[in-house]
Short mmCIF file of C-alpha atoms and ligand atoms in Angstrom, two decimals:
data_model
loop_
_atom_site.label_atom_id
_atom_site.label_comp_id
_atom_site.label_asym_id
_atom_site.label_seq_id
_atom_site.Cartn_x
_atom_site.Cartn_y
_atom_site.Cartn_z
CA UNK A 134 6.42 2.35 -72.86
CA UNK A 135 7.93 -0.45 -74.95
CA UNK A 136 11.57 -0.44 -76.02
CA UNK A 137 10.71 1.74 -79.01
CA UNK A 138 9.07 4.39 -76.87
CA UNK A 139 5.50 3.46 -77.83
CA UNK A 140 2.76 3.10 -75.34
CA UNK A 141 1.75 -0.59 -75.50
CA UNK A 142 -1.81 0.43 -74.62
CA UNK A 143 -2.15 1.93 -78.08
CA UNK A 144 -2.08 -1.44 -79.82
CA UNK A 145 -3.86 -1.33 -83.15
CA UNK A 146 -6.02 -4.44 -83.13
CA UNK A 147 -6.88 -5.89 -86.51
CA UNK A 148 -10.58 -6.12 -87.16
CA UNK A 149 -9.92 -8.63 -89.94
CA UNK A 150 -11.15 -12.08 -89.02
CA UNK A 151 -8.49 -14.79 -88.95
CA UNK A 152 -10.01 -17.29 -91.36
CA UNK A 153 -7.15 -19.80 -91.17
CA UNK A 154 -8.04 -23.46 -91.36
CA UNK A 155 -5.55 -26.28 -91.16
CA UNK A 156 -4.54 -28.22 -94.25
CA UNK A 157 -4.31 -32.00 -94.10
CA UNK A 158 -4.20 -33.34 -97.65
CA UNK A 159 -3.18 -36.89 -96.67
CA UNK A 160 -5.53 -37.22 -93.69
CA UNK A 161 -2.66 -37.26 -91.25
CA UNK A 162 -5.13 -36.40 -88.49
CA UNK A 163 -6.04 -40.10 -88.59
CA UNK A 164 -2.52 -40.84 -87.31
CA UNK A 165 -2.92 -38.52 -84.34
CA UNK A 166 -4.35 -39.39 -80.94
CA UNK A 167 -7.28 -37.54 -79.40
CA UNK A 168 -4.91 -35.72 -77.04
CA UNK A 169 -2.85 -34.46 -79.99
CA UNK A 170 -5.93 -33.07 -81.71
CA UNK A 171 -7.10 -31.39 -78.51
CA UNK A 172 -3.74 -29.72 -77.94
CA UNK A 173 -3.50 -28.65 -81.59
CA UNK A 174 -7.00 -27.20 -81.67
CA UNK A 175 -6.69 -25.44 -78.30
CA UNK A 176 -3.42 -23.81 -79.38
CA UNK A 177 -4.95 -22.82 -82.71
CA UNK A 178 -7.90 -21.19 -80.94
CA UNK A 179 -5.55 -19.32 -78.58
CA UNK A 180 -3.49 -18.02 -81.51
CA UNK A 181 -6.64 -16.83 -83.30
CA UNK A 182 -7.81 -15.00 -80.20
CA UNK A 183 -4.57 -13.60 -78.80
CA UNK A 184 -1.97 -13.46 -81.58
CA UNK A 185 -3.69 -12.83 -84.92
CA UNK A 186 -5.44 -9.57 -83.92
CA UNK A 187 -2.25 -7.88 -82.69
CA UNK A 188 0.71 -9.44 -84.46
CA UNK A 189 0.82 -7.21 -87.54
CA UNK A 190 0.85 -4.12 -85.34
CA UNK A 191 3.66 -5.42 -83.14
CA UNK A 192 5.71 -6.59 -86.13
CA UNK A 193 5.17 -3.25 -87.83
CA UNK A 194 6.43 -1.37 -84.77
CA UNK A 195 9.19 -3.93 -84.06
CA UNK A 196 7.73 -4.26 -80.58
CA UNK A 197 7.63 -7.36 -78.42
CA UNK A 198 4.15 -8.61 -77.37
CA UNK A 199 5.45 -9.45 -73.94
CA UNK A 200 1.95 -9.74 -72.51
CA UNK A 201 1.58 -13.02 -74.47
CA UNK A 202 4.12 -14.73 -72.22
CA UNK A 203 1.64 -15.26 -69.41
CA UNK A 204 -0.91 -16.71 -71.84
CA UNK A 205 1.74 -19.01 -73.31
CA UNK A 206 2.35 -20.26 -69.78
CA UNK A 207 -1.36 -20.79 -69.25
CA UNK A 208 -1.78 -22.91 -72.38
CA UNK A 209 1.24 -25.01 -71.37
CA UNK A 210 3.53 -23.91 -74.19
CA UNK A 211 6.60 -23.75 -71.94
CA UNK A 212 8.12 -27.17 -71.45
CA UNK A 213 5.06 -29.10 -72.61
CA UNK A 214 6.91 -32.42 -72.38
CA UNK A 215 8.47 -31.84 -68.94
CA UNK A 216 6.92 -33.55 -65.89
CA UNK A 217 4.00 -31.83 -64.15
CA UNK A 218 6.03 -31.70 -60.91
CA UNK A 219 8.10 -28.89 -62.44
CA UNK A 220 5.19 -27.13 -64.12
CA UNK A 221 5.48 -29.03 -67.42
CA UNK A 222 2.59 -30.58 -69.29
CA UNK A 223 3.80 -34.20 -69.44
CA UNK A 224 2.87 -34.29 -73.14
CA UNK A 225 4.50 -36.44 -75.79
CA UNK A 226 6.74 -35.17 -78.56
CA UNK A 227 4.01 -35.05 -81.20
CA UNK A 228 1.80 -32.87 -78.99
CA UNK A 229 4.82 -30.58 -78.41
CA UNK A 230 5.45 -30.43 -82.16
CA UNK A 231 1.83 -29.61 -82.98
CA UNK A 232 1.89 -26.83 -80.43
CA UNK A 233 4.96 -25.32 -82.08
CA UNK A 234 3.26 -25.65 -85.47
CA UNK A 235 0.27 -23.65 -84.29
CA UNK A 236 2.33 -20.99 -82.53
CA UNK A 237 4.47 -20.44 -85.62
CA UNK A 238 1.30 -20.27 -87.70
CA UNK A 239 0.70 -17.14 -85.63
CA UNK A 240 4.26 -15.84 -85.84
CA UNK A 241 7.77 -17.35 -85.74
CA UNK A 242 8.61 -14.93 -82.92
CA UNK A 243 5.87 -16.36 -80.72
CA UNK A 244 7.12 -19.89 -81.40
CA UNK A 245 10.65 -18.64 -80.70
CA UNK A 246 9.60 -17.45 -77.25
CA UNK A 247 8.21 -20.91 -76.52
CA UNK A 248 11.22 -22.74 -78.02
CA UNK A 249 13.74 -20.74 -76.03
CA UNK A 250 11.87 -20.93 -72.76
CA UNK A 251 10.94 -24.61 -73.00
CA UNK A 252 13.72 -26.28 -74.96
CA UNK A 253 16.72 -24.06 -74.31
CA UNK A 254 16.17 -22.84 -70.74
CA UNK A 255 13.83 -25.24 -68.94
CA UNK A 256 15.13 -28.39 -70.66
CA UNK A 257 18.82 -27.92 -69.64
CA UNK A 258 17.82 -27.04 -66.08
CA UNK A 259 15.62 -30.15 -65.99
CA UNK A 260 18.12 -32.44 -67.73
CA UNK A 261 21.42 -31.20 -66.28
CA UNK A 262 20.38 -29.27 -63.16
CA UNK A 263 20.23 -30.30 -59.51
CA UNK A 264 16.86 -30.91 -57.83
CA UNK A 265 17.26 -27.56 -56.01
CA UNK A 266 17.82 -25.77 -59.32
CA UNK A 267 14.82 -27.51 -60.88
CA UNK A 268 12.49 -26.55 -58.05
CA UNK A 269 13.82 -23.01 -57.87
CA UNK A 270 13.56 -22.12 -61.56
CA UNK A 271 11.24 -24.43 -63.50
CA UNK A 272 7.78 -23.66 -62.07
CA UNK A 273 8.14 -19.90 -62.58
CA UNK A 274 9.46 -20.40 -66.11
CA UNK A 275 6.63 -22.82 -66.89
CA UNK A 276 3.96 -20.37 -65.77
CA UNK A 277 5.51 -17.45 -67.64
CA UNK A 278 6.13 -15.53 -64.42
CA UNK A 279 9.80 -15.55 -65.41
CA UNK A 280 11.29 -15.19 -68.88
CA UNK A 281 14.43 -17.12 -69.81
CA UNK A 282 17.15 -16.84 -72.45
CA UNK A 283 19.90 -19.11 -73.77
CA UNK A 284 23.39 -17.77 -74.45
CA UNK A 285 25.57 -19.85 -76.74
CA UNK A 286 26.39 -17.72 -79.80
CA UNK A 287 29.13 -15.10 -79.53
CA UNK A 288 30.22 -12.29 -81.85
CA UNK A 289 33.01 -14.53 -83.23
CA UNK A 290 31.47 -17.97 -82.58
CA UNK A 291 28.23 -18.71 -84.41
CA UNK A 292 28.23 -21.95 -86.38
CA UNK A 293 31.34 -23.02 -84.46
CA UNK A 294 30.25 -22.67 -80.83
CA UNK A 295 33.23 -24.74 -79.66
CA UNK A 296 35.42 -21.69 -80.41
CA UNK A 297 33.68 -19.59 -77.72
CA UNK A 298 35.87 -17.36 -75.55
CA UNK A 299 33.41 -16.52 -72.75
CA UNK A 300 35.14 -17.89 -69.68
CA UNK A 301 34.81 -18.84 -66.02
CA UNK A 302 37.66 -18.38 -63.54
CA UNK A 303 37.61 -20.24 -60.23
CA UNK A 304 37.23 -17.95 -57.22
CA UNK A 305 36.49 -20.20 -54.25
CA UNK A 306 32.76 -20.68 -53.84
CA UNK A 307 32.05 -18.84 -57.12
CA UNK A 308 33.25 -18.42 -60.69
CA UNK A 309 34.06 -15.05 -62.28
CA UNK A 310 32.42 -14.84 -65.70
CA UNK A 311 33.73 -12.65 -68.53
CA UNK A 312 32.84 -12.43 -72.20
CA UNK A 313 29.83 -11.69 -74.39
CA UNK A 314 27.00 -13.47 -76.18
CA UNK A 315 25.32 -12.21 -79.33
CA UNK A 316 21.90 -12.65 -80.97
CA UNK A 317 20.19 -13.85 -77.82
CA UNK A 318 16.41 -14.16 -78.05
CA UNK A 319 14.72 -12.37 -75.12
CA UNK A 320 17.99 -11.43 -73.36
CA UNK A 321 16.93 -7.80 -72.69
CA UNK A 322 13.79 -8.95 -70.88
CA UNK A 323 15.09 -12.17 -69.31
CA UNK A 324 14.90 -12.93 -65.60
CA UNK A 325 16.97 -16.12 -65.99
CA UNK A 326 19.82 -16.81 -68.46
CA UNK A 327 21.34 -20.22 -69.20
CA UNK A 328 24.85 -19.36 -70.41
CA UNK A 329 27.57 -21.64 -71.76
CA UNK A 330 31.18 -20.75 -70.99
CA UNK A 331 34.62 -22.38 -70.78
CA UNK A 332 36.33 -23.09 -67.46
CA UNK A 333 40.09 -22.79 -66.99
CA UNK A 334 40.59 -26.30 -68.40
CA UNK A 335 38.72 -25.26 -71.56
CA UNK A 336 35.66 -27.42 -70.75
CA UNK A 337 32.24 -25.96 -71.50
CA UNK A 338 29.96 -25.55 -68.47
CA UNK A 339 26.38 -24.29 -68.24
CA UNK A 340 25.61 -21.63 -65.63
CA UNK A 341 22.36 -20.02 -64.54
CA UNK A 342 22.45 -16.23 -64.25
CA UNK A 343 19.75 -14.05 -62.77
CA UNK A 344 18.70 -10.58 -63.79
CA UNK A 345 20.36 -7.92 -61.64
CA UNK A 346 23.64 -9.80 -61.07
CA UNK A 347 26.44 -7.26 -60.87
CA UNK A 348 28.36 -6.99 -64.16
CA UNK A 349 25.57 -8.53 -66.29
CA UNK A 350 23.97 -6.39 -69.00
CA UNK A 351 21.77 -7.18 -72.00
CA UNK A 352 21.54 -4.44 -74.62
CA UNK A 353 18.88 -4.89 -77.30
CA UNK A 354 19.81 -5.46 -80.96
CA UNK A 355 17.76 -3.13 -83.12
CA UNK A 356 17.19 -2.78 -86.85
CA UNK A 357 16.00 -6.34 -87.61
CA UNK A 358 13.84 -6.82 -90.71
CA UNK A 359 13.03 -10.33 -89.48
CA UNK A 360 11.41 -11.61 -86.26
CA UNK A 361 10.36 -8.04 -85.61
CA UNK A 362 7.90 -9.07 -82.91
CA UNK A 363 10.64 -10.93 -81.02
CA UNK A 364 13.13 -9.26 -78.72
CA UNK A 365 16.81 -10.01 -79.45
CA UNK A 366 19.88 -8.78 -77.61
CA UNK A 367 23.39 -9.33 -76.40
CA UNK A 368 24.59 -10.62 -73.05
CA UNK A 369 27.68 -8.89 -71.69
CA UNK A 370 29.56 -10.30 -68.71
CA UNK A 371 32.02 -8.08 -66.86
CA UNK A 372 33.41 -9.94 -63.85
CA UNK A 373 30.02 -11.45 -63.03
CA UNK A 374 30.31 -13.44 -59.80
CA UNK A 375 28.44 -16.71 -60.37
CA UNK A 376 27.94 -18.87 -57.25
CA UNK A 377 29.04 -22.47 -57.86
CA UNK A 378 25.52 -23.48 -56.85
CA UNK A 379 24.44 -21.92 -60.19
CA UNK A 380 26.53 -24.31 -62.31
CA UNK A 381 24.54 -27.08 -64.03
CA UNK A 382 26.19 -30.05 -62.30
CA UNK A 383 25.35 -32.86 -64.68
CA UNK A 384 26.97 -31.92 -68.00
CA UNK A 385 30.27 -30.74 -69.41
CA UNK A 386 31.22 -30.12 -73.01
CA UNK A 387 29.49 -29.03 -76.18
CA UNK A 388 27.02 -31.90 -76.01
CA UNK A 389 25.25 -29.91 -73.22
CA UNK A 390 24.08 -26.99 -75.39
CA UNK A 391 23.84 -29.16 -78.52
CA UNK A 392 21.39 -31.56 -76.91
CA UNK A 393 19.17 -28.58 -76.01
CA UNK A 394 19.42 -27.51 -79.64
CA UNK A 395 18.24 -30.94 -80.76
CA UNK A 396 15.07 -30.40 -78.75
CA UNK A 397 14.50 -26.88 -80.14
CA UNK A 398 15.35 -27.84 -83.74
CA UNK A 399 12.78 -30.62 -83.49
CA UNK A 400 10.16 -27.99 -82.54
CA UNK A 401 11.22 -25.78 -85.45
CA UNK A 402 10.75 -28.67 -87.90
CA UNK A 403 7.08 -28.63 -86.87
CA UNK A 404 6.85 -24.87 -86.42
CA UNK A 405 7.88 -24.11 -89.99
CA UNK A 406 4.92 -26.15 -91.23
CA UNK A 407 2.62 -23.75 -89.40
CA UNK A 408 4.11 -20.71 -91.15
CA UNK A 409 3.86 -22.52 -94.51
CA UNK A 410 0.24 -23.53 -93.92
CA UNK A 411 -0.70 -19.95 -93.09
CA UNK A 412 0.89 -18.68 -96.33
CA UNK A 413 -0.74 -21.44 -98.38
CA UNK A 414 -4.11 -20.86 -96.72
CA UNK A 415 -3.99 -17.15 -97.45
CA UNK A 416 -2.83 -17.70 -101.06
CA UNK A 417 -5.52 -20.33 -101.74
CA UNK A 418 -8.27 -18.02 -100.49
CA UNK A 419 -6.86 -15.06 -102.39
CA UNK A 420 -6.70 -17.10 -105.59
CA UNK A 421 -10.41 -17.89 -105.26
CA UNK A 422 -11.47 -14.33 -104.44
CA UNK A 423 -9.25 -12.25 -106.71
CA UNK A 424 -10.50 -11.91 -110.29
CA UNK A 425 -8.45 -10.90 -113.34
CA UNK A 426 -9.27 -11.35 -117.03
CA UNK A 427 -12.83 -12.13 -115.92
CA UNK A 428 -12.04 -15.19 -113.81
CA UNK A 429 -10.54 -16.08 -110.43
CA UNK A 430 -6.74 -16.11 -110.66
CA UNK A 431 -6.92 -19.64 -109.17
CA UNK A 432 -8.33 -20.77 -112.52
CA UNK A 433 -5.07 -19.98 -114.33
CA UNK A 434 -2.79 -22.98 -114.73
CA UNK A 435 0.25 -21.07 -113.46
CA UNK A 436 -1.52 -20.24 -110.18
CA UNK A 437 -2.66 -23.86 -109.85
CA UNK A 438 0.93 -25.03 -110.37
CA UNK A 439 2.08 -22.83 -107.50
CA UNK A 440 -0.72 -23.99 -105.17
CA UNK A 441 -0.36 -27.66 -106.11
CA UNK A 442 3.38 -27.57 -105.47
CA UNK A 443 2.88 -25.74 -102.19
CA UNK A 444 0.46 -28.31 -100.77
CA UNK A 445 2.65 -31.16 -102.04
CA UNK A 446 5.69 -29.78 -100.19
CA UNK A 447 3.65 -29.05 -97.05
CA UNK A 448 2.32 -32.62 -97.09
CA UNK A 449 5.83 -34.08 -97.45
CA UNK A 450 7.01 -31.90 -94.54
CA UNK A 451 4.06 -33.02 -92.41
CA UNK A 452 4.95 -36.66 -93.04
CA UNK A 453 8.60 -36.02 -92.15
CA UNK A 454 7.62 -34.26 -88.91
CA UNK A 455 5.11 -36.92 -87.94
CA UNK A 456 7.60 -39.74 -88.46
CA UNK A 457 10.28 -37.81 -86.58
CA UNK A 458 7.76 -37.33 -83.77
CA UNK A 459 7.06 -41.05 -83.52
CA UNK A 460 10.82 -41.74 -83.42
CA UNK A 461 11.25 -39.04 -80.75
CA UNK A 462 8.48 -40.62 -78.67
CA UNK A 463 10.41 -43.89 -78.81
CA UNK A 464 13.63 -42.06 -77.86
CA UNK A 465 15.10 -42.99 -81.25
CA UNK A 466 15.27 -39.67 -83.16
CA UNK A 467 18.94 -38.97 -83.89
CA UNK A 468 20.41 -35.44 -84.02
CA UNK A 469 21.12 -35.97 -87.73
CA UNK A 470 17.48 -36.93 -88.41
CA UNK A 471 16.40 -33.77 -86.58
CA UNK A 472 18.83 -31.71 -88.68
CA UNK A 473 17.34 -33.13 -91.88
CA UNK A 474 13.80 -32.20 -90.82
CA UNK A 475 14.73 -28.71 -89.60
CA UNK A 476 16.60 -27.96 -92.81
CA UNK A 477 13.99 -29.39 -95.16
CA UNK A 478 10.94 -27.92 -93.48
CA UNK A 479 12.30 -24.40 -92.98
CA UNK A 480 13.40 -24.04 -96.61
CA UNK A 481 10.06 -25.54 -97.68
CA UNK A 482 8.24 -22.88 -95.64
CA UNK A 483 10.38 -20.07 -97.03
CA UNK A 484 9.73 -21.21 -100.61
CA UNK A 485 6.00 -21.56 -99.92
CA UNK A 486 6.01 -18.01 -98.49
CA UNK A 487 7.75 -16.67 -101.61
CA UNK A 488 5.24 -18.36 -103.94
CA UNK A 489 2.32 -17.20 -101.79
CA UNK A 490 3.65 -13.65 -101.97
CA UNK A 491 3.52 -13.82 -105.76
CA UNK A 492 -0.05 -15.10 -105.75
CA UNK A 493 -1.10 -12.09 -103.65
CA UNK A 494 0.38 -9.73 -106.25
CA UNK A 495 1.03 -6.24 -104.86
CA UNK A 496 -1.15 -6.94 -101.83
CA UNK A 497 1.38 -9.60 -100.85
CA UNK A 498 3.89 -7.00 -99.70
CA UNK A 499 1.46 -5.38 -97.25
CA UNK A 500 0.50 -6.33 -93.72
CA UNK A 501 -3.08 -6.91 -94.86
CA UNK A 502 -1.88 -10.49 -95.33
CA UNK A 503 0.53 -12.51 -93.15
CA UNK A 504 2.75 -13.67 -95.99
CA UNK A 505 5.56 -11.12 -96.10
CA UNK A 506 5.89 -11.19 -92.30
CA UNK A 507 6.26 -14.99 -92.37
CA UNK A 508 8.72 -14.74 -95.25
CA UNK A 509 10.93 -12.26 -93.41
CA UNK A 510 10.72 -14.30 -90.20
CA UNK A 511 11.72 -17.48 -91.99
CA UNK A 512 14.98 -15.88 -93.12
CA UNK A 513 16.01 -15.96 -89.46
CA UNK A 514 14.63 -19.44 -88.90
CA UNK A 515 16.78 -20.63 -91.83
CA UNK A 516 19.85 -19.31 -89.95
CA UNK A 517 19.32 -19.80 -86.24
CA UNK A 518 19.52 -23.11 -84.44
CA UNK A 519 22.15 -24.10 -87.02
CA UNK A 520 22.19 -22.63 -90.52
CA UNK A 521 20.75 -24.37 -93.56
CA UNK A 522 24.25 -25.31 -94.73
CA UNK A 523 25.42 -26.52 -91.31
CA UNK A 524 22.48 -28.95 -91.23
CA UNK A 525 23.36 -30.15 -94.71
CA UNK A 526 26.91 -30.85 -93.51
CA UNK A 527 25.54 -32.72 -90.48
CA UNK A 528 23.55 -34.96 -92.86
CA UNK A 529 26.60 -35.27 -95.11
CA UNK A 530 28.73 -36.35 -92.16
CA UNK A 531 26.08 -38.86 -91.06
CA UNK A 532 25.79 -40.56 -94.43
CA UNK A 533 29.48 -40.53 -95.40
CA UNK A 534 31.07 -40.90 -91.98
CA UNK A 535 33.41 -38.04 -92.97
CA UNK A 536 33.52 -34.80 -90.96
CA UNK A 537 33.54 -31.58 -93.03
CA UNK A 538 34.03 -29.41 -89.93
CA UNK A 539 37.44 -30.73 -88.86
P1 TGC B 892 31.27 -32.15 -82.36
O1 TGC B 892 32.69 -32.52 -82.04
O2 TGC B 892 30.63 -32.74 -83.56
O3 TGC B 892 30.33 -32.47 -81.09
C1 TGC B 892 30.70 -32.13 -79.77
C2 TGC B 892 29.92 -33.04 -78.83
O4 TGC B 892 28.52 -32.78 -78.95
C3 TGC B 892 27.80 -33.98 -79.37
N1 TGC B 892 26.74 -33.53 -80.28
C4 TGC B 892 25.44 -33.51 -79.94
N2 TGC B 892 24.82 -33.91 -78.83
C5 TGC B 892 23.48 -33.75 -78.78
N3 TGC B 892 22.76 -33.23 -79.79
C6 TGC B 892 23.36 -32.80 -80.92
N4 TGC B 892 22.65 -32.25 -81.89
C7 TGC B 892 24.77 -32.95 -81.03
N5 TGC B 892 25.68 -32.65 -81.99
C8 TGC B 892 26.87 -33.02 -81.52
C9 TGC B 892 28.85 -34.82 -80.04
O5 TGC B 892 28.51 -36.19 -80.02
C10 TGC B 892 30.08 -34.53 -79.17
O6 TGC B 892 29.91 -35.24 -77.96
P2 TGC B 892 31.21 -35.80 -77.16
O7 TGC B 892 30.65 -36.60 -76.03
O8 TGC B 892 32.00 -36.61 -78.17
O9 TGC B 892 31.98 -34.59 -76.71
O10 TGC B 892 31.21 -30.55 -82.39
P3 TGC B 892 31.82 -29.52 -83.42
O11 TGC B 892 32.58 -28.50 -82.62
O12 TGC B 892 32.58 -30.22 -84.52
O13 TGC B 892 30.51 -28.81 -84.01
C11 TGC B 892 29.61 -29.52 -84.77
C12 TGC B 892 28.45 -28.62 -85.29
C13 TGC B 892 28.96 -27.65 -86.32
C14 TGC B 892 27.48 -29.56 -85.97
C15 TGC B 892 27.74 -27.91 -84.14
O14 TGC B 892 28.59 -27.18 -83.38
C16 TGC B 892 26.54 -27.06 -84.56
O15 TGC B 892 25.45 -27.60 -84.51
N6 TGC B 892 26.69 -25.75 -84.95
C17 TGC B 892 25.54 -24.86 -85.14
C18 TGC B 892 25.43 -23.94 -83.95
C19 TGC B 892 24.00 -23.67 -83.57
O16 TGC B 892 23.08 -24.36 -83.93
N7 TGC B 892 23.83 -22.63 -82.80
C20 TGC B 892 22.51 -22.30 -82.31
C21 TGC B 892 22.56 -21.26 -81.21
S1 TGC B 892 21.10 -21.17 -80.26
C22 TGC B 892 19.96 -20.51 -81.27
O17 TGC B 892 20.15 -20.27 -82.41
C23 TGC B 892 18.67 -20.24 -80.65
S2 TGC B 892 17.51 -19.44 -81.63
C24 TGC B 892 16.22 -19.62 -80.59
C25 TGC B 892 14.94 -19.13 -81.04
O18 TGC B 892 14.70 -17.91 -80.95
O19 TGC B 892 14.09 -19.99 -81.41
P1 FAD B 893 28.25 -17.73 -89.17
O1 FAD B 893 28.52 -18.93 -88.36
O2 FAD B 893 29.31 -16.68 -89.22
O3 FAD B 893 27.90 -18.20 -90.65
C1 FAD B 893 27.90 -17.30 -91.76
C2 FAD B 893 27.72 -18.15 -93.03
O4 FAD B 893 28.84 -19.04 -93.15
C3 FAD B 893 26.46 -19.03 -92.99
O5 FAD B 893 25.88 -19.08 -94.26
C4 FAD B 893 27.00 -20.41 -92.63
O6 FAD B 893 26.19 -21.48 -93.11
C5 FAD B 893 28.36 -20.37 -93.32
N1 FAD B 893 29.30 -21.32 -92.72
C6 FAD B 893 29.83 -21.30 -91.47
N2 FAD B 893 30.61 -22.38 -91.28
C7 FAD B 893 30.56 -23.10 -92.42
C8 FAD B 893 31.12 -24.34 -92.83
N3 FAD B 893 31.90 -25.07 -92.02
N4 FAD B 893 30.87 -24.76 -94.09
C9 FAD B 893 30.06 -24.05 -94.92
N5 FAD B 893 29.48 -22.87 -94.58
C10 FAD B 893 29.73 -22.42 -93.34
N6 FAD B 893 21.97 -17.84 -80.55
C11 FAD B 893 21.90 -18.19 -79.22
O7 FAD B 893 22.85 -18.70 -78.64
N7 FAD B 893 20.74 -17.96 -78.52
C12 FAD B 893 19.64 -17.39 -79.07
O8 FAD B 893 18.61 -17.23 -78.39
C13 FAD B 893 19.70 -16.99 -80.44
N8 FAD B 893 18.65 -16.33 -81.01
C14 FAD B 893 18.79 -15.80 -82.27
C15 FAD B 893 17.81 -14.94 -82.77
C16 FAD B 893 17.98 -14.33 -84.02
C17 FAD B 893 16.95 -13.35 -84.51
C18 FAD B 893 19.13 -14.64 -84.80
C19 FAD B 893 19.33 -14.02 -86.17
C20 FAD B 893 20.09 -15.48 -84.32
C21 FAD B 893 19.96 -16.06 -83.04
N9 FAD B 893 20.99 -16.85 -82.48
C22 FAD B 893 20.91 -17.24 -81.16
C23 FAD B 893 22.24 -17.04 -83.19
C24 FAD B 893 22.19 -18.07 -84.32
O9 FAD B 893 22.17 -19.37 -83.80
C25 FAD B 893 23.40 -17.83 -85.22
O10 FAD B 893 23.13 -16.65 -85.96
C26 FAD B 893 23.68 -19.01 -86.15
O11 FAD B 893 24.09 -20.14 -85.42
C27 FAD B 893 24.73 -18.67 -87.21
O12 FAD B 893 25.85 -18.04 -86.64
P2 FAD B 893 26.40 -16.67 -87.29
O13 FAD B 893 25.25 -15.73 -87.42
O14 FAD B 893 27.57 -16.24 -86.46
O15 FAD B 893 26.86 -17.05 -88.73
#
């Protein structure tokens, strides 16, 4: 039984063929290397086979397609840019971005699972963990044998994570953890949790928790109209005894979790393009097949305006992501540049989804088409990993040198 009491064996598989094809108006494929194209096409084929036939059913039931985790591990979606020694794929940042694009073309929740596992759980263990921690946790997370979650947000600390109250008290060879995290992707099903908490000096440390630790619970958050095929929960810590060996030794302060966010936000900047392309693709086909007043609706100027603007915005977002990817490969992408791309591309995708919904008329509100699901998902994507307005203020701070947060 899944968390809603349904038998997961009774999945309603769609018989509708996924006719998606990528859109590349400026021949950006010419800028990609053969490896990028192979990764992109392999991920696209996996999504067509594994995600498209089942995603509407799972989203409809607000159930989590947990069985996809193993497949995500097999295609290398967890930590694609980490070294092979730890189970990663050793890919570059553009290959990672293209993978996120294709996963989010399937569903933002599927991309979320990959973002959290790879960028928010594996990356901090790789970057800030000891060699023992890396060898203990990374291979199982990379293969999908274990599921991870990342706990930063709290009920009273969302955009301002520095105000967190979750705390660690020294107790000899361990810390005692108390507090709570909120809105945590995959927490109810996680085997491993990377949690950020303040020590007695008020410094933020990262700790690794394991499922089953006494005092750790992870109730599910229900009633979401967005990311319905993704599992979200709380993390509650009641005197959890965390061995000091589980502290990430190589970072202190907010820059620890924020540098993980930079990695995940980068992936979202690409991912959102996937959701937008799927909406555009569906709307373009619908406009050619649907006839009113004796002609295809795509022949009306107002429909053409919508489609022309959609592909223009998608193309601009693709260029932004590609350039950001080349900077990231050179180690030169700044957090503020990543914020700009996340903010621009997610709003672009949401606006494309809204226009695509109109082109589909009444059919656009049904799960016959992917558009409304993407639109609802993108409302979350606009908010998590830093809200739309927080990213605007990060850009504002970068260009003016003046800090609106303090
Ligand atoms: P501030 O004083 O500016 O910075 C503190 C320290 O952090 C450094 N830093 C960064 N380092 C790496 N990458 C970044 N993006 C960084 N941004 C800042 C900074 O240099 C400083 O370092 P140091 O050495 O001087 O200590 O911090 P602040 O308290 O003023 O906050 C700034 C603000 C508002 C921009 C930041 O806190 C923020 O980004 N807020 C948004 C919170 C957020 O994004 N939460 C996301 C939670 S996780 C999530 O949503 C996962 S969804 C997953 C899914 O399902 O896909
Ligand atoms: P708030 O911070 O309370 O913001 C509310 C509004 O106030 C927003 O519009 C915001 O832009 C605005 N605002 C706040 N401060 C300012 C300011 N200084 N100036 C102008 N406007 C401001 N978190 C995790 O740690 N791990 C996860 O895995 C995770 N997964 C998530 C999954 C889902 C489905 C969702 C919805 C959220 C998830 N989050 C996760 C939490 C997410 O990162 C937060 O929701 C987000 O950072 C915003 O925090 P908040 O919801 O508390 O909103």
